[in-house]
Every structure is written in C-alpha cells, then in structure tokens.
XYZ file of C-alpha atoms in Angstrom:
753
model
C 35.992 -58.374 285.544
C 33.305 -58.330 288.244
C 31.290 -55.751 286.274
C 31.551 -57.909 283.143
C 30.349 -60.969 285.081
C 27.373 -59.070 286.502
C 26.449 -57.950 282.969
C 26.633 -61.548 281.735
C 24.400 -62.713 284.586
C 21.850 -59.987 283.759
C 21.748 -61.121 280.108
C 21.382 -64.738 281.278
C 18.443 -63.776 283.489
C 16.757 -61.970 280.582
C 17.231 -65.048 278.401
C 15.725 -67.194 281.156
C 12.623 -65.000 281.332
C 12.256 -65.130 277.554
C 12.633 -68.914 277.585
C 9.900 -69.260 280.195
C 7.509 -66.803 278.514
C 7.592 -68.808 275.279
C 5.906 -71.826 276.860
C 2.191 -72.381 277.248
C 1.877 -74.369 280.449
C -0.869 -76.932 280.256
C -0.557 -77.922 276.588
C -0.167 -81.552 277.638
C -2.790 -83.249 279.789
C -1.123 -85.810 282.055
C -3.058 -88.789 283.512
C -4.051 -89.160 287.154
C -5.040 -91.815 289.671
C -7.536 -91.333 292.501
C -6.670 -92.807 295.923
C -9.455 -94.119 298.156
C -8.786 -94.413 301.881
C -9.144 -97.816 303.530
C -9.470 -99.129 307.072
C -8.579 -102.663 305.997
C -5.243 -104.182 306.972
C -3.137 -104.924 303.895
C -1.009 -108.077 304.150
C 2.167 -107.804 302.086
C 2.338 -111.201 300.383
C 2.176 -110.497 296.643
C -1.500 -111.550 296.553
C -4.130 -108.936 295.784
C -6.925 -110.601 297.767
C -7.863 -107.725 300.095
C -11.129 -105.934 299.325
C -9.287 -102.586 299.183
C -7.561 -103.634 295.943
C -10.861 -104.546 294.270
C -12.336 -101.080 294.864
C -9.091 -99.151 294.299
C -8.671 -97.156 291.103
C -6.024 -98.527 288.764
C -3.809 -97.268 285.972
C -2.241 -99.068 283.021
C -1.425 -98.262 279.380
C 2.315 -97.743 279.826
C 4.461 -96.286 277.018
C 7.704 -97.593 275.625
C 10.846 -95.636 276.465
C 13.299 -98.212 275.095
C 13.947 -99.343 272.400
C 11.598 -96.642 271.012
C 9.440 -93.930 272.592
C 6.636 -93.798 270.021
C 4.538 -96.867 270.800
C 2.559 -98.441 273.609
C 4.211 -100.987 275.906
C 4.418 -104.590 274.749
C 4.148 -105.905 278.306
C 1.154 -104.564 280.225
C 1.597 -103.016 283.692
C -1.178 -102.290 286.196
C -0.827 -100.117 289.314
C -3.320 -99.759 292.190
C -3.079 -97.428 295.218
C -4.791 -97.046 298.565
C -3.832 -95.647 301.973
C -4.690 -95.384 305.652
C -3.488 -93.136 308.492
C 0.007 -94.669 308.535
C 0.849 -96.082 305.106
C 0.651 -95.448 301.399
C 0.000 -98.833 299.762
C 0.877 -99.520 296.131
C 0.290 -102.747 294.217
C 1.835 -103.408 290.797
C 1.021 -106.223 288.388
C 3.692 -106.698 285.699
C 2.923 -108.912 282.700
C 5.467 -110.382 280.277
C 5.866 -113.101 277.652
C 6.769 -115.863 280.140
C 7.802 -116.285 283.773
C 11.586 -116.297 283.209
C 12.050 -113.119 285.227
C 15.668 -112.141 285.824
C 16.865 -111.240 289.341
C 20.673 -110.965 289.295
C 21.045 -110.394 293.045
C 19.103 -110.500 296.306
C 21.020 -107.468 297.576
C 19.179 -104.257 298.287
C 19.763 -101.333 295.892
C 20.142 -103.509 292.791
C 20.922 -102.053 289.354
C 17.817 -101.094 287.347
C 19.060 -102.212 283.922
C 20.378 -105.653 284.909
C 17.073 -107.319 285.777
C 13.283 -107.178 285.901
C 11.939 -104.540 288.281
C 9.494 -101.686 288.693
C 10.127 -98.185 290.084
C 7.820 -95.607 291.690
C 8.573 -91.862 291.832
C 6.706 -89.470 294.149
C 7.082 -85.696 293.762
C 5.408 -84.943 297.088
C 5.874 -81.147 296.923
C 4.855 -80.869 293.244
C 8.007 -78.833 292.556
C 9.365 -80.931 289.641
C 12.725 -80.761 291.395
C 12.872 -83.435 294.124
C 11.259 -86.839 294.456
C 11.279 -90.006 296.556
C 12.017 -93.228 294.704
C 11.044 -96.812 295.629
C 11.602 -99.960 293.600
C 11.160 -103.720 293.771
C 11.974 -106.791 291.677
C 10.150 -110.141 291.286
C 11.964 -111.642 294.304
C 10.826 -108.801 296.585
C 14.271 -107.183 296.736
C 13.901 -103.478 297.402
C 15.734 -100.277 296.619
C 15.107 -96.640 297.455
C 16.674 -93.336 296.461
C 16.355 -89.576 296.492
C 16.070 -87.696 293.197
C 17.187 -84.073 292.900
C 17.684 -81.335 290.259
C 14.587 -82.498 288.430
C 16.081 -85.904 287.609
C 17.717 -84.380 284.563
C 21.088 -86.201 284.808
C 22.528 -89.385 286.279
C 24.020 -87.644 289.317
C 20.472 -86.671 290.385
C 19.878 -90.265 291.547
C 21.166 -90.886 295.089
C 20.826 -94.601 295.782
C 22.767 -94.357 299.061
C 19.685 -93.052 300.885
C 18.240 -95.701 303.211
C 14.964 -95.589 305.126
C 12.228 -97.691 306.670
C 9.499 -99.196 304.469
C 8.253 -102.658 303.529
C 7.249 -104.671 300.491
C 6.897 -108.154 299.016
C 6.617 -109.754 295.560
C 5.327 -113.019 294.119
C 5.845 -114.625 290.690
C 2.935 -116.117 288.723
C 2.584 -117.510 285.211
C 3.477 -114.682 282.773
C 3.341 -111.949 285.427
C 4.522 -110.909 288.885
C 2.948 -108.815 291.628
C 4.659 -106.413 294.035
C 3.079 -104.786 297.090
C 4.605 -101.654 298.669
C 3.860 -100.248 302.149
C 5.477 -96.819 302.491
C 5.040 -95.100 305.880
C 4.066 -91.448 305.681
C 6.775 -90.914 308.311
C 9.414 -92.029 305.817
C 8.683 -89.338 303.252
C 8.334 -85.565 303.467
C 5.302 -83.636 302.186
C 3.139 -80.592 302.884
C 0.437 -81.108 305.488
C -2.954 -80.749 303.806
C -1.742 -81.975 300.415
C -4.487 -83.062 298.031
C -2.274 -83.992 295.049
C 1.183 -85.468 294.450
C 2.941 -85.856 291.128
C 3.730 -89.483 290.288
C 5.328 -91.669 287.649
C 6.428 -95.271 287.339
C 8.810 -97.071 285.032
C 9.654 -100.717 284.529
C 12.329 -102.951 283.007
C 11.150 -106.142 281.284
C 14.165 -108.250 280.277
C 12.146 -110.981 278.544
C 10.969 -108.686 275.773
C 13.875 -106.222 276.215
C 11.641 -103.264 276.940
C 11.679 -100.265 279.292
C 8.286 -98.643 279.798
C 6.816 -95.743 281.780
C 3.332 -94.629 282.740
C 3.856 -91.120 281.355
C 5.450 -91.031 277.912
C 9.068 -89.739 278.170
C 10.942 -88.614 275.032
C 14.245 -90.455 274.472
C 16.257 -87.219 274.520
C 15.389 -86.952 278.226
C 16.557 -89.189 281.041
C 14.071 -91.808 282.292
C 13.663 -90.301 285.790
C 13.098 -86.748 284.491
C 10.501 -85.176 286.792
C 9.062 -83.054 283.980
C 7.010 -86.031 282.833
C 4.690 -87.150 285.636
C 1.014 -87.775 286.224
C -0.913 -87.010 289.402
C -2.133 -88.837 292.498
C -5.373 -87.332 293.818
C -6.076 -88.030 297.505
C -9.517 -88.798 298.904
C -9.011 -86.136 301.573
C -6.215 -83.708 302.541
C -3.233 -85.464 304.110
C -2.633 -85.019 307.809
C 0.671 -84.644 309.588
C 1.821 -88.229 310.317
C 1.954 -87.658 314.096
C 5.051 -87.862 316.269
C 7.910 -88.849 314.036
C 11.128 -89.472 315.942
C 13.647 -92.176 315.093
C 16.754 -93.050 317.093
C 19.514 -95.103 315.448
C 22.188 -96.048 318.011
C 25.288 -98.070 317.158
C 28.031 -99.946 318.953
C 31.333 -100.805 317.286
C 34.478 -102.641 318.302
C 37.713 -102.664 316.325
C 41.184 -104.173 316.269
C 43.667 -102.060 314.289
C 47.423 -102.185 313.738
C 49.673 -99.846 311.773
C 52.702 -101.942 310.799
C 54.506 -98.908 309.365
C 54.574 -97.225 312.776
C 57.781 -98.461 314.431
C 56.422 -97.520 317.846
C 53.313 -99.681 317.475
C 54.328 -103.273 318.245
C 50.853 -104.727 318.765
C 47.266 -104.245 317.672
C 45.172 -101.510 319.241
C 41.628 -102.339 320.331
C 38.860 -99.785 320.548
C 35.181 -99.667 321.451
C 32.771 -96.946 320.310
C 29.173 -96.033 320.859
C 27.202 -93.318 319.123
C 24.189 -92.837 316.980
C 21.833 -90.738 314.939
C 18.382 -89.312 315.510
C 15.753 -88.118 313.052
C 13.070 -85.702 314.255
C 10.267 -84.507 311.984
C 9.799 -80.857 312.926
C 6.953 -80.620 310.402
C 5.764 -82.985 307.673
C 8.234 -81.290 305.322
C 11.098 -80.282 307.635
C 13.457 -82.727 309.328
C 16.097 -82.378 312.052
C 18.969 -84.886 311.933
C 21.390 -85.332 314.831
C 24.530 -87.446 315.061
C 26.938 -88.075 317.919
C 30.322 -89.726 317.435
C 29.320 -91.117 314.025
C 31.182 -94.130 312.698
C 31.405 -94.863 308.963
C 33.431 -98.067 309.055
C 30.735 -99.998 307.167
C 30.667 -97.547 304.220
C 31.713 -99.175 300.969
C 35.318 -98.466 300.020
C 36.077 -95.992 297.221
C 36.955 -97.400 293.825
C 40.503 -96.263 293.083
C 41.508 -94.684 289.768
C 44.741 -94.202 287.855
C 45.441 -90.472 287.921
C 47.234 -89.187 284.804
C 45.859 -85.683 285.258
C 47.480 -82.729 287.018
C 44.618 -82.174 289.425
C 42.678 -83.793 292.258
C 40.191 -86.584 291.512
C 36.575 -86.287 292.728
C 35.123 -89.114 294.848
C 31.378 -89.024 295.706
C 29.953 -88.867 299.220
C 28.827 -92.246 300.605
C 28.202 -91.558 304.307
C 24.569 -91.909 305.318
C 24.301 -88.807 307.518
C 25.232 -86.466 304.665
C 22.872 -87.946 302.067
C 19.301 -86.811 302.820
C 18.727 -83.466 301.073
C 22.399 -83.609 299.996
C 21.517 -81.781 296.782
C 20.334 -78.789 298.838
C 23.932 -78.295 299.997
C 25.975 -79.920 297.226
C 24.351 -78.843 293.941
C 25.801 -75.322 293.961
C 28.559 -74.331 291.560
C 30.013 -76.707 288.981
C 32.155 -79.823 288.881
C 35.278 -77.601 288.714
C 34.200 -75.122 291.412
C 31.848 -76.527 294.037
C 31.670 -74.285 297.139
C 30.702 -77.169 299.446
C 31.920 -80.764 299.259
C 30.808 -82.755 302.312
C 33.755 -85.163 302.077
C 36.014 -82.364 303.320
C 34.382 -82.927 306.726
C 35.804 -85.802 308.756
C 38.259 -86.959 306.088
C 42.048 -86.758 306.157
C 44.705 -88.117 303.797
C 46.707 -91.257 304.553
C 50.188 -90.152 303.493
C 51.306 -93.750 302.981
C 48.670 -94.681 300.412
C 47.381 -91.300 299.225
C 43.856 -92.495 300.017
C 41.153 -90.822 302.099
C 40.882 -92.027 305.708
C 38.337 -91.199 308.376
C 38.928 -88.351 310.833
C 36.790 -88.231 313.976
C 33.553 -86.234 313.860
C 32.360 -85.445 317.367
C 28.802 -84.449 316.532
C 26.635 -82.951 313.826
C 23.203 -81.436 313.264
C 21.240 -80.793 310.091
C 17.898 -79.056 309.676
C 16.624 -79.464 306.130
C 13.483 -79.651 304.072
C 10.528 -77.577 302.916
C 8.978 -74.656 304.765
C 6.283 -74.524 302.084
C 5.810 -75.731 298.515
C 8.252 -73.144 297.155
C 10.790 -72.511 299.923
C 13.437 -75.061 300.883
C 16.040 -74.521 303.611
C 19.074 -76.305 305.005
C 21.366 -75.698 307.978
C 24.296 -78.020 308.696
C 26.744 -77.863 311.615
C 29.550 -80.375 312.245
C 32.324 -80.483 314.832
C 35.505 -82.490 314.264
C 38.135 -83.558 316.759
C 41.644 -82.112 316.837
C 44.268 -83.998 314.815
C 47.364 -84.339 316.972
C 49.272 -86.358 314.360
C 48.872 -83.518 311.847
C 49.242 -80.748 314.473
C 45.803 -79.358 313.643
C 43.107 -78.048 316.019
C 39.456 -79.003 315.945
C 37.257 -77.311 313.357
C 33.619 -76.339 313.278
C 31.804 -76.432 309.941
C 28.583 -74.516 309.314
C 26.671 -74.517 306.036
C 23.420 -72.660 305.328
C 21.372 -72.954 302.128
C 18.069 -71.413 301.014
C 16.268 -72.314 297.783
C 13.208 -70.402 296.521
C 11.236 -71.676 293.543
C 10.703 -69.094 290.784
C 8.040 -69.802 288.186
C 7.169 -73.409 287.413
C 10.516 -75.162 287.822
C 13.326 -72.621 288.198
C 14.747 -71.445 291.507
C 17.110 -68.971 293.082
C 19.375 -70.206 295.870
C 21.761 -68.738 298.440
C 24.601 -70.477 300.285
C 27.018 -69.652 303.095
C 29.897 -71.892 304.271
C 32.071 -71.288 307.339
C 35.036 -73.340 308.541
C 36.261 -72.102 311.922
C 39.329 -73.301 313.857
C 38.789 -73.654 317.615
C 41.279 -73.527 320.513
C 44.234 -72.764 318.246
C 46.849 -71.587 320.753
C 48.300 -75.075 321.410
C 49.053 -75.800 317.744
C 52.036 -74.646 315.688
C 51.287 -75.812 312.149
C 50.127 -73.429 309.459
C 46.349 -73.340 309.093
C 43.635 -70.788 308.440
C 41.719 -69.655 311.502
C 38.646 -69.352 309.311
C 37.532 -69.905 305.731
C 34.176 -68.581 304.474
C 32.300 -68.645 301.184
C 28.968 -66.993 300.381
C 27.121 -66.802 297.078
C 23.961 -66.815 295.028
C 22.830 -69.060 292.173
C 19.931 -68.928 289.722
C 18.852 -72.240 288.164
C 16.754 -72.318 285.034
C 14.432 -75.160 284.033
C 11.747 -74.240 281.522
C 8.337 -75.982 281.816
C 8.840 -77.931 278.595
C 12.410 -78.964 279.557
C 13.988 -77.309 276.507
C 15.998 -74.703 278.420
C 18.187 -75.772 281.349
C 20.993 -73.856 282.966
C 22.420 -71.945 285.894
C 24.448 -68.849 286.720
C 26.159 -68.058 290.005
C 28.591 -65.874 291.903
C 30.537 -66.914 295.027
C 32.892 -64.861 297.169
C 35.508 -66.254 299.545
C 36.543 -64.550 302.784
C 39.952 -65.721 304.011
C 42.813 -64.585 306.231
C 45.262 -63.946 303.372
C 45.535 -60.938 301.044
C 45.187 -62.748 297.698
C 43.439 -61.111 294.744
C 40.256 -62.332 293.031
C 38.586 -64.202 295.874
C 35.541 -65.051 293.777
C 34.214 -67.432 291.158
C 31.467 -67.188 288.546
C 29.859 -69.893 286.408
C 27.198 -69.789 283.699
C 25.789 -72.733 281.766
C 22.865 -72.745 279.340
C 21.530 -75.838 277.539
C 18.957 -75.995 274.754
C 17.625 -79.551 274.432
C 15.477 -80.776 271.543
C 14.712 -84.246 270.314
C 17.041 -83.913 267.323
C 19.892 -81.958 268.921
C 21.413 -80.478 272.063
C 23.357 -77.210 272.342
C 25.323 -76.031 275.367
C 27.435 -73.048 276.346
C 29.417 -72.804 279.593
C 31.997 -70.427 280.979
C 33.740 -70.415 284.337
C 35.926 -67.889 286.119
C 37.877 -68.979 289.216
C 39.964 -66.303 290.864
C 43.440 -66.989 292.228
C 42.258 -66.081 295.722
C 39.100 -68.201 295.671
C 40.143 -70.559 298.456
C 37.116 -72.715 299.318
C 38.612 -75.133 301.845
C 35.298 -76.970 302.315
C 34.631 -77.064 298.575
C 36.016 -78.915 295.581
C 38.143 -76.533 293.488
C 41.008 -78.484 291.868
C 42.245 -75.509 289.796
C 42.217 -71.712 290.280
C 43.152 -68.537 288.382
C 41.408 -69.619 285.172
C 38.777 -68.477 282.677
C 37.149 -71.456 280.928
C 35.064 -71.160 277.742
C 33.301 -74.327 276.584
C 30.716 -74.823 273.795
C 29.182 -78.246 273.147
C 26.783 -79.627 270.533
C 25.272 -83.015 269.714
C 22.900 -84.447 267.097
C 20.513 -87.300 267.939
C 19.320 -89.938 265.468
C 16.553 -92.511 266.040
C 16.715 -95.139 263.268
C 13.504 -97.010 262.521
C 13.430 -100.815 262.145
C 17.105 -100.963 263.000
C 19.298 -102.712 265.591
C 20.262 -99.171 266.670
C 17.996 -97.512 269.242
C 19.647 -94.074 269.349
C 22.843 -92.544 267.955
C 24.605 -89.298 268.954
C 27.421 -87.414 267.274
C 28.909 -84.177 268.530
C 31.799 -82.285 270.042
C 32.875 -80.655 273.304
C 35.435 -77.838 273.054
C 37.304 -75.983 275.796
C 39.659 -73.008 276.077
C 41.264 -72.338 279.462
C 42.967 -68.981 279.939
C 45.260 -68.194 282.856
C 44.008 -65.002 284.505
C 47.418 -64.050 285.871
C 46.581 -62.976 289.432
C 48.699 -65.646 291.121
C 52.488 -65.693 291.429
C 53.060 -67.888 288.360
C 54.690 -65.769 285.622
C 54.996 -68.401 282.897
C 51.924 -67.143 281.006
C 50.886 -63.540 280.442
C 47.579 -62.259 281.831
C 44.609 -63.990 280.166
C 46.996 -65.962 277.961
C 45.871 -69.360 276.689
C 46.983 -72.119 279.064
C 45.048 -75.162 277.825
C 42.683 -75.937 274.995
C 41.142 -78.990 273.463
C 38.281 -80.489 271.542
C 36.655 -83.889 271.847
C 34.613 -85.334 269.002
C 32.343 -88.253 269.904
C 30.087 -90.816 268.256
C 27.833 -92.888 270.531
C 25.521 -95.746 269.598
C 23.022 -97.539 271.825
C 21.750 -100.772 270.329
C 18.306 -102.299 270.875
C 20.155 -105.213 272.528
C 21.256 -102.671 275.245
C 24.860 -102.899 274.053
C 26.695 -99.579 273.699
C 29.496 -98.426 271.399
C 31.337 -95.101 271.412
C 34.310 -93.592 269.599
C 36.145 -90.518 270.889
C 38.905 -88.387 269.403
C 40.463 -85.949 271.890
C 42.937 -83.198 270.973
C 44.810 -81.399 273.781
C 47.086 -78.385 273.917
C 48.604 -77.947 277.381
C 50.988 -75.301 278.721
C 52.523 -76.646 281.916
C 52.495 -74.007 284.627
C 54.299 -76.299 287.095
C 56.720 -79.196 286.826
C 54.742 -82.396 286.306
C 55.246 -86.164 286.233
C 52.168 -87.733 284.566
C 53.191 -91.246 285.658
C 53.811 -90.332 289.328
C 56.434 -93.088 289.573
C 59.603 -91.341 288.366
C 62.483 -90.165 290.556
C 62.000 -86.752 292.163
C 64.312 -85.001 289.696
C 62.551 -86.374 286.581
C 59.570 -84.392 285.344
C 58.177 -82.405 282.435
C 59.416 -78.855 283.064
C 57.048 -75.944 283.545
C 56.802 -73.547 280.610
C 56.680 -76.154 277.839
C 53.690 -76.500 275.504
C 52.501 -80.010 274.551
C 50.076 -80.864 271.766
C 48.763 -84.388 271.439
C 45.775 -86.365 270.145
C 44.458 -89.696 271.367
C 41.752 -92.077 270.229
C 39.527 -94.272 272.381
C 36.885 -96.874 271.606
C 34.444 -98.212 274.174
C 32.092 -101.169 273.899
C 29.829 -102.614 276.590
C 27.880 -105.832 276.102
C 24.102 -106.213 276.663
C 23.389 -105.496 280.296
C 21.168 -108.456 281.146
C 23.539 -111.156 279.872
C 24.924 -113.504 282.516
C 28.405 -112.642 281.275
C 28.722 -108.899 280.905
C 31.862 -107.124 279.753
C 33.206 -103.728 278.839
C 36.375 -102.843 276.976
C 37.968 -99.463 276.248
C 41.239 -99.338 274.306
C 43.099 -96.010 274.086
C 46.010 -95.022 271.859
C 47.725 -91.803 270.892
C 50.327 -89.169 271.706
C 50.774 -88.187 275.350
C 52.745 -85.024 276.147
C 56.164 -85.637 274.492
C 55.668 -89.372 274.211
C 53.131 -92.076 273.465
C 50.417 -93.834 275.434
C 48.497 -97.039 274.905
C 45.956 -98.314 277.350
C 43.152 -100.732 278.022
C 40.427 -100.504 280.644
C 37.091 -102.104 281.319
C 35.473 -104.868 283.324
C 34.314 -108.480 283.210
C 31.335 -109.630 285.269
C 29.873 -113.087 285.626
C 26.471 -113.272 287.339
C 24.923 -116.292 288.990
C 21.434 -115.022 289.770
C 20.059 -114.494 292.289
C 23.093 -115.131 294.471
C 25.452 -112.449 293.208
C 28.370 -111.959 290.857
C 32.117 -112.091 290.399
C 33.687 -109.132 288.632
C 37.047 -107.653 287.818
C 37.754 -104.041 286.866
C 41.026 -103.331 285.111
C 42.958 -100.320 283.882
C 46.346 -100.609 282.174
C 48.409 -97.742 280.787
C 51.724 -98.070 278.975
C 53.423 -94.648 278.847
C 56.703 -93.947 277.086
C 57.920 -90.361 277.429
C 61.187 -88.948 276.139
C 64.344 -89.564 278.115
C 65.174 -89.396 280.974
C 61.708 -90.782 281.765
C 61.574 -94.484 282.477
C 58.931 -96.525 280.712
C 55.803 -96.738 282.885
C 53.393 -99.660 283.025
C 50.566 -98.612 285.314
C 48.197 -101.296 286.528
C 44.979 -100.933 288.471
C 43.157 -104.231 288.955
C 40.101 -104.673 291.146
C 38.514 -108.106 291.582
C 35.171 -108.013 293.415
C 33.024 -110.828 294.791
C 29.442 -109.894 295.665
C 27.409 -112.668 297.312
C 23.767 -112.494 298.453
C 22.832 -115.523 300.527
C 19.343 -114.142 301.141
C 17.547 -110.806 301.229
C 19.134 -110.256 304.645
C 22.647 -111.734 304.361
C 25.301 -110.153 302.105
C 29.048 -110.564 301.664
C 31.318 -108.403 299.523
C 35.064 -108.649 298.979
C 36.856 -105.957 296.993
C 40.579 -106.224 296.164
C 42.398 -103.302 294.540
C 45.976 -103.492 293.271
C 47.386 -100.087 292.272
C 51.068 -99.990 291.336
C 50.938 -96.195 290.925
C 50.759 -96.055 294.746
C 52.542 -99.391 295.358
C 49.482 -100.558 297.260
C 47.271 -103.633 297.484
C 44.020 -103.064 299.357
C 41.637 -105.769 300.563
C 38.215 -104.819 301.883
C 35.722 -107.490 302.937
C 32.283 -106.676 304.365
C 29.651 -108.982 305.841
C 26.171 -107.524 306.462
C 23.177 -109.047 308.243
C 20.003 -106.938 308.096
C 18.251 -108.509 311.075
C 15.446 -105.888 311.091
C 14.420 -103.070 308.717
C 17.309 -100.556 308.527
C 19.006 -102.395 311.426
C 22.264 -104.153 310.625
C 25.196 -106.130 311.926
C 28.466 -105.560 310.042
C 31.875 -107.210 310.101
C 34.455 -105.312 308.030
C 38.049 -106.436 307.361
C 40.581 -104.086 305.742
C 44.188 -104.833 304.796
C 46.814 -102.779 302.949
C 50.096 -104.121 301.569
C 53.128 -102.415 300.071
C 53.621 -103.988 296.631
C 57.125 -102.776 295.796
C 58.983 -106.007 294.806
C 61.728 -105.377 297.338
C 59.189 -105.298 300.164
C 57.648 -108.651 299.198
C 54.104 -107.492 299.999
C 54.950 -105.996 303.379
C 51.903 -105.280 305.536
C 51.075 -101.584 305.926
C 47.994 -101.627 308.141
C 45.209 -103.984 309.066
C 41.827 -103.559 310.737
C 38.866 -105.671 311.813
C 35.637 -103.886 312.807
C 32.325 -105.206 314.103
C 29.356 -102.832 314.214
C 25.660 -103.062 315.150
C 23.070 -100.405 314.239
C 19.421 -100.453 315.309
C 16.567 -98.265 314.031
C 14.078 -97.461 316.788
C 10.884 -95.458 316.216
C 9.665 -93.533 319.269
C-alpha cells in the first residue's frame, strides 16, 4: 500500500509540473499605485485636507464582482496612499446613489455582506499565499483578519486575529470617506521591500453591488490572492525599529459546581498572566504566553450530532491564531495532523462540551525567513489534571514551508506530545505521541489547478499496524465548471492525539463535479448544479471483523442545485443517498436507554431531501430556513433548521438559531424529538461598549447554557470583560437544576515597549 501511495504522489507531482508549464506568466497586466513618502502628520478624521492627500497618487475604476463580473462599477471608489517612518496611511472615498449607508452594528469585526464597507488586502511578501486584511464601514467601525492558502476558500479568512491600528470615517452627501493608519509594526514584511501586492473590495448596499479594484471572475472567491495589483514604494522599506509588545492581564472569578456534592459554596480565584510579541525581524515574530486565560473567548455554537463521529469546532483563542495556517493547514478535514484545540482543552463529562484546561506557558516563533521560506515552531506546556489522573504534557510542533514556482509550496511538519513526571499517575495514557510528514500544495499561476498531496507517519507506544495516512486532492477550476478528485487513506494505527482524525482504517475515494451558469438580464446572479460522490472502504487492519479487508463500508452521492439571486438571497436543493454498514453499535439519537441501539453488522440504505433558503442579507429582518425529510437508517426523519435575525442598526441585533429533528426508528427505539435552540442578543452601545448574551438549549445533552459577555475597549486592543456562564440540567424531573455557574472579570492591556 505504501508503494502504491508513493507512485500516486509521483504521478500527482508530474501532473502539477505539467499544469504549471502550461501557463504563460505575465499574460495579464495588473494595475499599480505609487506611494510617496510624507513628513506631514495625518489626522484621522475622515477629511482629506492634508497636503499629502493632494499630492498622493490615486486609483479608481473598480470592477463589479456582484451581481456580474463583466462591467465597471456603478458606484465609484477612489483610494489614495502615503506613508512615513511609522505608518502606512490609506484614504478611501466611496460614492453611491444617496447617503443612506447601512451600518448594522458598531461592533468590531462586522460581517462584510450585511452593510456598507470597504476592505484592503496587503500581500506583503508577494507570495500569493498570505495577506493582511483591514476593513472599515461608514461609522468608522473596524475589522482585521489574516488570509491564508491564497484566499481560495472561506476558511482562509481568520477574523479572530486582533492587532493595533487606527482609523476613522465620515459620511457626506452621496459618499463617505475612511482613513486608515496601519503601523508597520503591526504587519510583517521583508526589510528592503520595494513592492507589495494589493487589492481592495467594497460592498455598496444602496445599489446592491460588490466591486473590486482588480477584476475577479465569479468562479473565484472575492479574497482570492491571485487577483491583485501592486503598491510601489518611493524607497525600500526599513525595519520598523524595536517592536516589542507586552499584553498583561488580571482576572478574578467566582465559580461553583453544583453537581459536586463536596462543594457547598462558591470558589473564588485570582489570576495574572499575559502575552508578549517580539519582532525578531520584520518578517519573523516570537510570541510568548504565561498562564494564559481564555475566559473572554466567545462560546462555541452547539450542534445536534446525528453522525457517528466527532464534530469539529474551530479555534478561537487569540494566542493560536497568528500564522495559524502554517500549523493547521496540513492534511484534510478528515485527517489533520495538528489541531490546536487539543492543547488546553478537556471534556466536561456532564455536558459533553469542551472546557478549559490550564496552560502554564507557551512560545511560538513564526513567520518568513525570506520571500520563499516560512517557518513555525510552537511549544506549549499544560498542567497536570488530577481529576482525570493525568500528568502534565508538553506539546511541540514544527513546520517549514518552501515556495516552489509562482504559488505552489512544499511543507514539512513534526508534532510531539510528551508526558512529563508520569510515575505518580495510574491512568492509562501514552508517554509520547509523534507525527511527522510532508505535503506538496499546488496552485497554478492562473488559478485553474489547485490541490495537495501528503504523507504522514505516526510514532506511538503501541504495536498497531498502518501508522500512516495519505491524502491527495486535485481541482480543475474554470468559469463554466469545476472538477475535483480526492482520495484518503487513514491507517488503523494512525493515532494523532494532537490532530483531528475522527475515523481510521479507511480508504476514501471521492469525485466531485459542478457546472456554473451566469444568466444575463435575470434575477439570478449565478447558478450551480453538480454532485459529490464518496466510497469508503474499510482497510481491515484493526480488530473489527465485520467487514472483509478493503470491503465497502459506506458510500453515498449528493446531488445539489444552488442559486444566488441578484437580491443576495440564496436557494439550494440537495438530494443525499447513503449506504452505511455499521461497524459498531450505534444510537443516532443519543437519548435511548443503554441497551437500545442499531446493531453492528447491519447495512442501511436511505435517501433524504433538503431545501435551504436565505433571505437578502442586508434586510433588517433576515431569515434562513432549511427543511429536511427522508429515510434515516431503518426509520424516518423530518427536520427544520435555520435562523431569524432582526437588526436595529447601528445598535445590534436579536437572533435565534434553531434546529429540530423528529426521528422515528423501528422498535424498540422511542420516538426522538431533538431540539437545539439558541437565542442571541448582540448590543453595541458604542464603538467601545459591547454586550452579548447567548442562550443554548440542547435536549440531546439535557443542558441549557447561558453565556453573557460585556466588553469595554478602553484603549486600542485593551479591554475590560465581565463574563457570566450558567448551565442547567433540563430533564423535566430535575426542574432546571443548576449544574455549574461562573462569573469572571478580566482586564487586558496592550503596551508597546
């Protein structure tokens, strides 16, 4: 099997070379803007009255991206740039049909599609892979993000990144102006740079138009880094001087676990800790953290789990986010060798939800050594877990990424989880768990060919067979269609404890195809039809004897039809056929008695239908509905999910997410009515004061969770938080008995040295 996989990877590499050779780089001439240095002080007030703006070069002539991509923008946009030793200054002037600009919320990190705003993207290393993102709306509300993997998919946008910069906006008659001041210390770049790649895009709700400076075809995502112009600097950029930031915090908490009979009163605690950021070079950064506290991190949105395997929840903790793609983009969604949420997270056995486990300290060195070589080294130390009879663990992750050709790269990763001081603990745990591997990522210059192939090997203390995984994916993307092939092999012994591998001992084969249609003079902007097929074979190297070696375990095919309307409404229809051989006893509802389950060894074939509609995204009342109906294992399932949101701009919104499933399986299963309801109140009193309350009722876990968070941003990237969390048991016989309750107050302060 290993020899076969190596042969496949060799063929993939040959195909990659052929794909790259077929492109003539430089066929398209992209625009540029010249930046003149200034010594004048720029006042951020939304008024372009400084002399530097009158002599600065400007750009305009934006292109439509939505509803079409073949015409010039209806609303004109102008951008001007200048700089001094400390800051990059950008001014934008956004015209529209009137001055009824929509700002749904004053909260930082707003949603792009829900209101008027403009976005700036800076590819500072000219690698077409990573970029810094800054945005602003007409009320001067800001957002920032990191973009990875070339911006080719939604997951490439990491809006959790937070850093220090400034800006202000002002509304005029039929236009609005935004001024950005971005410190060179906030972004990473190569010392001596003379050019950066740049693009900008804008949402204009009054004429229902999305535009960009560089024309982007609709079959590509709006933030795709393939399509960018250039910024040309007056003189080579210098290193921004000493760049050290210290971010200390203090936190006090009152916590009580009502389910612990030995805990008859609340427990108070006081913590101090903090982070530090040290710029080793203009492209390489050292991050340090001591006793980090993540109590202010937004709570996970729960889901109803009808699947047999673990659900993925994204990382939200600030320390892990910068250059997170350098560590987390290896592998695939079914076999990721490193998942940062495995560090400092344990499972609350009462609710089944993730809870924080103490991290003592952590270090991360990450960034660019030069324009082509990117490195990352992460080390974290966690405290011992006496309640779970587990020792402390040290986690080390190393990643190296070398650019090959214009946009492709080859990357190496090593992960080590090491138990420390183990002699005082009796529970079963691995003294070490290690994974190493290599991955080649293809991205052709014209963005037609995208893909990756990899091989990872696990080193563990047990004697299991097949301690490796291999994945290959190749995508051919044209305006009229998209073709994809993927296959994945996960050995029975591939135990990546610091990764995300919900299923092992499988060989997955998965082709996918889609056709794109762009109707002219129609209420439809774009339409897609296609299918996604999958065949999952059980390899047979584990101790499960239900299926013969390489026998078919699961298969399925999903046919889809998606429509995006010029109104921004969306409609989709999906038909999903499944054939599943259960390799273990399974209760899809997770609420039956212990002796009631679907027995292992049975084969189930079932088809379900789902329809999804979401209303126009800039309406004050926005809603989404997704009914589902069809066979489900040996029974029947009907369901309804979606959301309702009412906005009262600019002060926030009230929303409710819902998910209902009615499942009737053959006797002796009891009828299951699974509810997941999540009301959310999001209030923005000003650009510095925010309040969010999120309630989640989940009868699959008999739990009601309340999470309320107050935030005061008293200085840039410096905050005061008050967080209240409450969990209740919702079984009727317990009459909403309290499980646990916590109140936390936390202050963070960003200090530049």
